[in-house]
Short mmCIF file of C-alpha atoms in Angstrom, two decimals:
data_model
loop_
_atom_site.label_atom_id
_atom_site.label_comp_id
_atom_site.label_asym_id
_atom_site.label_seq_id
_atom_site.Cartn_x
_atom_site.Cartn_y
_atom_site.Cartn_z
CA MET V 1 2.60 -26.22 72.66
CA SER V 2 0.60 -28.28 70.32
CA GLU V 3 -1.48 -25.13 69.60
CA ASN V 4 1.48 -23.51 67.86
CA VAL V 5 2.10 -26.33 65.49
CA GLN V 6 1.12 -25.25 62.03
CA VAL V 7 0.32 -27.74 59.40
CA THR V 8 1.76 -26.49 56.14
CA THR V 9 0.69 -28.45 53.17
CA THR V 10 1.97 -27.56 49.73
CA PRO V 11 -0.89 -27.13 47.26
CA PRO V 12 -0.77 -29.61 44.44
CA LYS V 13 1.18 -27.92 41.67
CA ARG V 14 -0.99 -27.39 38.61
CA SER V 15 1.20 -27.35 35.57
CA VAL V 16 0.22 -26.52 31.99
CA PRO V 17 -0.59 -29.77 30.19
CA LEU V 18 2.26 -31.17 28.13
CA TRP V 19 0.37 -30.92 24.85
CA ALA V 20 -0.26 -27.21 25.50
CA GLN V 21 3.41 -26.61 26.33
CA ILE V 22 4.48 -28.31 23.10
CA LEU V 23 1.92 -26.30 21.14
CA ILE V 24 3.09 -23.00 22.64
CA TRP V 25 6.76 -23.74 21.93
CA VAL V 26 6.06 -24.90 18.40
CA GLY V 27 4.02 -21.74 17.80
CA LEU V 28 6.75 -19.48 19.15
CA LEU V 29 9.48 -21.23 17.17
CA GLY V 30 7.32 -21.05 14.04
CA LEU V 31 6.87 -17.30 14.51
CA LEU V 32 10.61 -16.81 14.97
CA ALA V 33 11.28 -18.85 11.83
CA ILE V 34 8.85 -16.70 9.82
CA LEU V 35 10.49 -13.51 11.11
CA ALA V 36 13.95 -14.85 10.28
CA LEU V 37 12.84 -15.79 6.76
CA ALA V 38 11.29 -12.38 6.19
CA MET V 39 14.45 -10.62 7.40
CA LYS V 40 16.66 -12.82 5.22
CA ARG V 41 14.45 -12.16 2.21
CA SER V 42 14.52 -8.39 2.70
CA GLN V 43 18.31 -8.43 3.09
CA GLN V 44 18.87 -10.65 0.05
CA GLY V 45 16.75 -8.50 -2.24
CA ILE V 46 18.80 -5.33 -1.96
CA VAL V 47 20.63 -4.87 -5.23
CA LYS V 48 24.15 -3.60 -4.78
CA VAL V 49 26.64 -2.29 -7.30
CA GLY V 50 28.23 -5.34 -8.94
CA ASP V 51 25.17 -7.58 -8.47
CA THR V 52 23.28 -9.03 -11.41
CA VAL V 53 19.93 -7.27 -11.62
CA LYS V 54 16.88 -9.52 -11.28
CA ASP V 55 15.01 -9.80 -14.56
CA PHE V 56 11.82 -7.82 -15.09
CA THR V 57 9.47 -6.97 -17.93
CA LEU V 58 8.25 -3.45 -18.55
CA THR V 59 4.94 -2.96 -20.35
CA THR V 60 5.11 0.49 -21.89
CA PHE V 61 2.24 2.94 -22.12
CA SER V 62 0.13 2.20 -25.16
CA ASP V 63 0.45 4.38 -28.24
CA ASP V 64 -0.67 4.27 -31.87
CA ALA V 65 2.16 1.91 -32.83
CA HIS V 66 1.61 -0.35 -29.81
CA PRO V 67 -2.05 -0.25 -28.72
CA ALA V 68 -1.43 -2.84 -26.00
CA GLY V 69 1.94 -1.40 -24.99
CA GLN V 70 5.35 -2.83 -25.76
CA GLN V 71 6.90 -5.62 -23.66
CA ILE V 72 10.54 -4.94 -22.83
CA ARG V 73 12.44 -7.61 -20.91
CA LEU V 74 15.64 -6.64 -19.15
CA ALA V 75 17.26 -9.99 -20.02
CA ASP V 76 16.78 -9.20 -23.72
CA LEU V 77 18.90 -6.07 -23.33
CA ARG V 78 22.11 -8.00 -22.55
CA GLY V 79 24.94 -6.63 -24.65
CA LYS V 80 23.66 -3.09 -24.25
CA VAL V 81 24.04 -0.56 -21.47
CA ALA V 82 20.67 0.03 -19.81
CA LEU V 83 19.62 3.07 -17.83
CA VAL V 84 16.56 2.41 -15.67
CA ASN V 85 15.00 5.59 -14.30
CA PHE V 86 12.20 5.56 -11.70
CA TRP V 87 10.04 8.68 -11.82
CA ALA V 88 6.51 9.92 -11.13
CA SER V 89 4.42 12.82 -12.35
CA TRP V 90 3.95 14.06 -8.75
CA CYS V 91 7.70 14.17 -8.18
CA LYS V 92 9.22 17.65 -8.53
CA PRO V 93 12.91 16.58 -8.57
CA CYS V 94 12.02 14.23 -11.45
CA GLU V 95 11.04 17.26 -13.52
CA GLN V 96 14.47 18.72 -12.84
CA GLU V 97 16.31 15.81 -14.47
CA ALA V 98 13.76 14.91 -17.17
CA PRO V 99 15.21 17.24 -19.88
CA ASP V 100 18.76 15.99 -19.16
CA LEU V 101 17.71 12.34 -19.40
CA GLU V 102 15.94 12.99 -22.70
CA ALA V 103 18.94 14.90 -24.09
CA ALA V 104 21.27 12.06 -23.04
CA TRP V 105 18.95 9.51 -24.68
CA ARG V 106 18.91 11.47 -27.93
CA ALA V 107 22.70 11.52 -27.87
CA TYR V 108 22.89 7.72 -27.58
CA LYS V 109 19.84 6.38 -29.34
CA ASP V 110 21.32 6.18 -32.86
CA SER V 111 24.25 4.12 -31.59
CA GLY V 112 21.94 1.26 -30.59
CA GLU V 113 24.33 0.50 -27.72
CA VAL V 114 22.31 2.14 -24.97
CA VAL V 115 18.73 1.66 -23.82
CA PHE V 116 16.84 4.03 -21.55
CA LEU V 117 13.78 2.77 -19.66
CA GLY V 118 11.47 5.05 -17.74
CA ILE V 119 9.57 3.32 -14.92
CA ASP V 120 6.58 5.32 -13.75
CA TYR V 121 6.47 4.58 -10.03
CA VAL V 122 3.02 4.51 -8.32
CA ASP V 123 1.44 7.13 -10.51
CA THR V 124 -1.82 7.83 -12.32
CA GLU V 125 -1.79 7.31 -16.06
CA PRO V 126 -3.33 10.60 -17.33
CA GLU V 127 -0.83 12.67 -15.31
CA ALA V 128 2.02 10.36 -16.35
CA ARG V 129 1.14 10.84 -20.01
CA SER V 130 0.99 14.62 -19.53
CA TYR V 131 4.45 14.48 -17.94
CA ILE V 132 5.86 12.49 -20.89
CA ALA V 133 4.31 14.96 -23.35
CA LYS V 134 5.50 17.98 -21.34
CA PHE V 135 9.15 16.90 -21.45
CA ASP V 136 8.85 15.33 -24.91
CA ILE V 137 10.26 12.05 -23.63
CA THR V 138 10.90 9.64 -26.46
CA TYR V 139 12.49 6.62 -24.73
CA PRO V 140 10.18 3.78 -23.60
CA ASN V 141 8.17 4.46 -20.48
CA GLY V 142 5.67 2.35 -18.62
CA PRO V 143 4.00 1.93 -15.25
CA ASP V 144 5.54 -0.11 -12.44
CA LEU V 145 2.50 -2.39 -12.25
CA GLY V 146 2.04 -3.75 -8.74
CA THR V 147 5.45 -2.17 -7.92
CA ARG V 148 7.01 -5.39 -9.23
CA ILE V 149 9.93 -3.65 -10.94
CA SER V 150 10.85 -1.51 -7.93
CA GLN V 151 10.62 -4.66 -5.82
CA ALA V 152 13.12 -6.34 -8.19
CA PHE V 153 15.58 -3.65 -7.12
CA ASN V 154 14.13 -3.68 -3.58
CA ARG V 155 15.82 -0.49 -2.56
CA ASN V 156 13.44 2.02 -4.01
CA MET V 157 13.23 4.65 -1.33
CA GLY V 158 11.76 7.39 -3.45
CA VAL V 159 11.87 8.99 -6.85
CA PRO V 160 13.86 9.84 -8.84
CA GLU V 161 16.22 6.90 -8.65
CA THR V 162 18.32 5.70 -11.55
CA TYR V 163 20.13 2.41 -12.05
CA ILE V 164 22.73 1.92 -14.76
CA ILE V 165 23.34 -1.67 -15.85
CA ASP V 166 26.29 -2.81 -17.95
CA ARG V 167 26.33 -5.10 -20.98
CA GLN V 168 26.56 -8.20 -18.76
CA GLY V 169 23.46 -7.25 -16.78
CA LYS V 170 25.39 -6.15 -13.70
CA LEU V 171 24.42 -3.05 -11.77
CA ARG V 172 27.21 -0.50 -12.11
CA PHE V 173 25.78 2.74 -10.77
CA ILE V 174 22.98 3.92 -8.52
CA GLN V 175 21.80 7.51 -8.58
CA ILE V 176 19.54 8.53 -5.71
CA GLY V 177 17.93 11.85 -6.53
CA PRO V 178 18.09 13.76 -9.81
CA PHE V 179 21.00 14.02 -12.21
CA GLN V 180 22.28 17.57 -12.47
CA SER V 181 23.39 17.58 -16.10
CA VAL V 182 23.68 15.60 -19.33
CA ALA V 183 27.44 15.49 -18.84
CA GLU V 184 26.95 13.73 -15.51
CA ILE V 185 24.91 10.99 -17.19
CA GLN V 186 27.39 10.63 -20.04
CA ALA V 187 30.31 10.44 -17.61
CA ILE V 188 28.77 7.25 -16.21
CA ILE V 189 27.61 5.64 -19.46
CA ASP V 190 30.60 6.36 -21.72
CA PRO V 191 33.13 4.21 -19.77
CA LEU V 192 30.65 1.31 -19.82
CA LEU V 193 30.40 1.52 -23.61
CA VAL V 194 34.14 0.99 -23.92
CA GLU V 195 33.83 -2.33 -22.02
CA LYS V 196 33.00 -5.38 -24.10
CA MET X 1 -65.16 28.06 -50.20
CA LYS X 2 -61.88 29.42 -48.92
CA SER X 3 -59.81 31.86 -50.90
CA PHE X 4 -56.27 30.99 -52.03
CA PRO X 5 -54.49 33.25 -49.49
CA GLU X 6 -56.57 31.67 -46.74
CA LYS X 7 -55.55 28.19 -47.91
CA VAL X 8 -51.87 29.24 -47.97
CA SER X 9 -52.02 30.69 -44.51
CA ARG X 10 -53.74 27.55 -43.20
CA VAL X 11 -51.05 25.32 -44.79
CA THR X 12 -48.34 27.58 -43.36
CA TYR X 13 -49.99 27.33 -39.95
CA HIS X 14 -50.01 23.50 -40.10
CA VAL X 15 -46.42 23.32 -41.35
CA SER X 16 -45.16 25.63 -38.61
CA ARG X 17 -47.13 23.69 -35.99
CA PHE X 18 -45.72 20.39 -37.29
CA THR X 19 -42.22 21.85 -37.28
CA PHE X 20 -42.74 23.03 -33.69
CA TYR X 21 -43.79 19.54 -32.58
CA VAL X 22 -40.85 17.92 -34.37
CA PHE X 23 -38.43 20.36 -32.72
CA PHE X 24 -40.08 19.85 -29.35
CA ILE X 25 -39.82 16.05 -29.62
CA LEU X 26 -36.18 16.27 -30.78
CA LEU X 27 -35.39 18.60 -27.90
CA VAL X 28 -36.97 16.21 -25.39
CA PHE X 29 -34.99 13.25 -26.80
CA ALA X 30 -31.75 15.23 -26.85
CA SER X 31 -32.18 16.30 -23.22
CA ALA X 32 -33.02 12.78 -22.14
CA LYS X 33 -29.97 11.40 -23.95
CA THR X 34 -27.71 13.98 -22.33
CA ALA X 35 -29.16 13.21 -18.93
CA LEU X 36 -28.61 9.49 -19.46
CA ALA X 37 -25.05 9.96 -20.68
CA GLN X 38 -24.03 11.93 -17.60
CA GLN X 39 -23.50 10.06 -14.33
CA PRO X 40 -23.95 12.20 -11.24
CA THR X 41 -20.59 13.58 -10.14
CA PRO X 42 -19.40 11.56 -7.11
CA SER X 43 -19.20 13.65 -3.95
CA ASP X 44 -16.14 13.93 -1.72
CA ASP X 45 -17.88 11.60 0.74
CA ASP X 46 -18.32 8.96 -1.99
CA VAL X 47 -14.64 9.26 -2.90
CA ASN X 48 -13.45 9.22 0.72
CA ALA X 49 -15.59 6.18 1.56
CA ILE X 50 -13.32 4.21 -0.80
CA ALA X 51 -10.16 6.25 -0.17
CA LYS X 52 -10.21 5.45 3.53
CA GLN X 53 -10.02 1.74 2.69
CA LEU X 54 -6.78 2.42 0.83
CA TYR X 55 -3.37 3.65 1.93
CA CYS X 56 -1.05 6.05 0.19
CA PRO X 57 1.41 3.87 -1.79
CA VAL X 58 4.31 6.25 -1.21
CA CYS X 59 3.80 7.68 2.29
CA GLU X 60 4.13 5.45 5.34
CA ASN X 61 0.87 4.51 7.07
CA THR X 62 -1.26 7.34 5.72
CA PRO X 63 -4.83 6.56 4.68
CA LEU X 64 -5.62 7.94 1.25
CA ASP X 65 -8.62 10.00 2.42
CA VAL X 66 -6.49 12.18 4.73
CA CYS X 67 -3.19 12.15 2.85
CA PRO X 68 -2.22 15.74 1.92
CA THR X 69 0.27 15.06 -0.89
CA GLN X 70 -0.22 15.83 -4.57
CA ALA X 71 0.13 12.12 -5.38
CA CYS X 72 -2.78 11.27 -3.06
CA ALA X 73 -4.89 14.07 -4.57
CA GLN X 74 -4.26 12.45 -7.97
CA TRP X 75 -5.36 9.06 -6.64
CA ARG X 76 -8.52 10.54 -5.13
CA ASP X 77 -9.27 12.15 -8.51
CA LEU X 78 -8.75 8.75 -10.09
CA ILE X 79 -11.28 7.22 -7.66
CA ARG X 80 -13.75 10.00 -8.50
CA GLN X 81 -13.26 9.37 -12.22
CA MET X 82 -13.74 5.61 -11.82
CA LEU X 83 -16.87 6.13 -9.72
CA ALA X 84 -18.25 8.46 -12.41
CA GLU X 85 -17.59 5.69 -14.93
CA GLY X 86 -19.82 3.44 -12.82
CA LYS X 87 -17.06 1.26 -11.30
CA SER X 88 -17.83 -0.44 -7.99
CA ALA X 89 -15.75 -0.06 -4.81
CA ASP X 90 -14.34 -3.57 -5.27
CA GLU X 91 -13.37 -2.89 -8.88
CA ILE X 92 -11.59 0.32 -7.84
CA LYS X 93 -9.73 -1.44 -5.02
CA GLN X 94 -8.75 -4.23 -7.42
CA TYR X 95 -7.39 -1.63 -9.86
CA PHE X 96 -5.29 -0.10 -7.08
CA VAL X 97 -3.93 -3.51 -6.06
CA GLU X 98 -3.01 -4.37 -9.65
CA ASN X 99 -1.28 -1.04 -10.16
CA TYR X 100 0.31 -0.31 -6.81
CA GLY X 101 0.44 -3.66 -5.03
CA ALA X 102 -1.52 -5.21 -2.14
CA ARG X 103 0.16 -2.90 0.37
CA VAL X 104 -2.32 -0.14 -0.57
CA LEU X 105 -5.14 -2.07 1.10
CA SER X 106 -6.01 -1.07 4.66
CA GLU X 107 -6.84 -4.73 5.32
CA PRO X 108 -4.30 -7.26 4.02
CA PRO X 109 -5.83 -9.80 1.61
CA ARG X 110 -6.65 -13.09 3.34
CA THR X 111 -4.07 -15.20 1.55
CA GLY X 112 -0.82 -16.97 2.49
CA PHE X 113 1.14 -15.53 5.41
CA ASN X 114 -1.37 -12.67 5.68
CA TRP X 115 -3.64 -15.09 7.52
CA LEU X 116 -1.31 -14.78 10.52
CA VAL X 117 -2.51 -11.18 10.94
CA TYR X 118 -6.07 -12.44 11.40
CA VAL X 119 -5.35 -15.64 13.31
CA LEU X 120 -2.59 -14.69 15.76
CA PRO X 121 -4.30 -11.86 17.72
CA PRO X 122 -7.37 -13.95 18.70
CA ILE X 123 -5.10 -16.88 19.61
CA ALA X 124 -2.91 -14.61 21.75
CA PHE X 125 -6.02 -13.14 23.39
CA LEU X 126 -7.47 -16.57 24.19
CA ALA X 127 -4.12 -17.81 25.50
CA GLY X 128 -3.84 -14.72 27.74
CA ALA X 129 -7.38 -15.23 29.04
CA TYR X 130 -6.60 -18.88 29.81
CA ILE X 131 -3.39 -17.97 31.66
CA LEU X 132 -5.28 -15.36 33.73
CA TYR X 133 -8.04 -17.85 34.51
CA ARG X 134 -5.52 -20.37 35.78
CA ALA X 135 -3.67 -17.73 37.81
CA PHE X 136 -6.89 -16.53 39.48
CA ARG X 137 -7.88 -20.10 40.26
CA SER X 138 -4.54 -20.89 41.87
CA TRP X 139 -4.65 -17.65 43.91
CA ARG X 140 -8.13 -18.47 45.12
CA ALA X 141 -7.04 -21.98 46.04
CA LEU X 142 -4.10 -20.60 48.03
CA ALA X 143 -6.34 -18.09 49.82
CA LYS X 144 -8.82 -20.83 50.73
CA GLN X 145 -6.04 -23.04 51.99
CA ALA X 146 -4.60 -20.23 54.07
CA ALA X 147 -8.02 -19.57 55.58
CA SER X 148 -8.58 -23.23 56.41
CA THR X 149 -5.16 -23.66 58.10
CA GLY X 150 -5.67 -20.46 60.08
CA THR X 151 -2.43 -18.78 59.05
CA GLU X 152 -4.27 -15.49 58.74
CA SER X 153 -5.21 -15.27 62.48
CA PRO X 154 -2.45 -14.17 64.87
CA THR X 155 -0.73 -16.87 66.91
CA PRO X 156 -0.57 -16.59 70.73
CA ASP X 157 3.04 -15.33 70.40
CA GLU X 158 1.84 -12.63 68.05
CA ASN X 159 -0.99 -11.77 70.46
CA GLU X 160 1.55 -11.29 73.24
CA TYR X 161 3.68 -9.13 70.97
CA VAL X 162 0.72 -6.97 69.98
CA ALA X 163 -0.28 -6.56 73.61
CA ARG X 164 3.25 -5.41 74.51
CA LEU X 165 3.32 -3.01 71.59
CA GLU X 166 0.02 -1.45 72.60
CA GLU X 167 1.27 -1.14 76.19
CA GLU X 168 4.42 0.67 75.02
CA LEU X 169 2.34 3.04 72.91
CA ARG X 170 0.06 3.81 75.86
CA LYS X 171 3.09 4.59 78.01
CA ARG X 172 4.43 7.03 75.43
CA LYS X 173 1.16 8.94 75.39
#
């Protein structure tokens, strides 16, 4: 009978050292914290209608009058209605709305109550200049250097996109895709001009 | 003594020869200047060598050298133009970062949180290798222990059972 007796000994349990366990947990928690921060940041940045638009400065394309370009700060436009249009020379729908935007600008520019800003989104300068000349665009236009301006809106999914900001600096209208007519643009801006 | 017409023709000969030399020298200088002013046109390979280190700023995850859009064609032309102007690859990449943001780089710049991209994979790999090493060691230890306690060899009861099983199988044949 003694032959059948089996000696079962449990092998000494080798556990991960405590310092390594702490390190692993700290690392994992740190990663989760970074992910949470990144998600919170991306959610916070999305500008919605009614939000105050984050300030940005547009440096316009240089011309004879402004060899180094003109600096236009959104915060300095408080008291006026601002139309911010994102476009690119490689964007075909942008060409569709370009004449309407220019016509609307010419209708408002003498009033001094409305400002149009053209933001050239990830484009090459020679082609952008050709585009401006082709559509005889006279309102200020400049490149979105380092995509900082589109990041200020943080919802730029493509071009064209247009944001209309009221006199208090609050976003009042978002147009994804091209405007279809001058009347459509005026129908959005005119009510904002009545507000004080 | 030479006659007057002979003298005139000799002077004319010298003047025309001098003029020829002057024109020849001017022509040589002009050609050299033109050759110096023109940089060799960068080839598609030269352009793509830089373009493949960059990503299309508007399309998702598309390297610039294979991106088929008009926008990418414009950016490749821009690279060609900058190369023809004598700009280096680093200067061109810097221009793209300034204009379109760091996301155009195929390799994120080694700053701030971007370091995680470079540090985490090797750490994860080393941690995985360590876990595997420990697992193999513990399996080997268990196998050795099993061999030393004899649990692998059949017990007398099992021997009896096997013998009966073989007997049954023989009967069935």
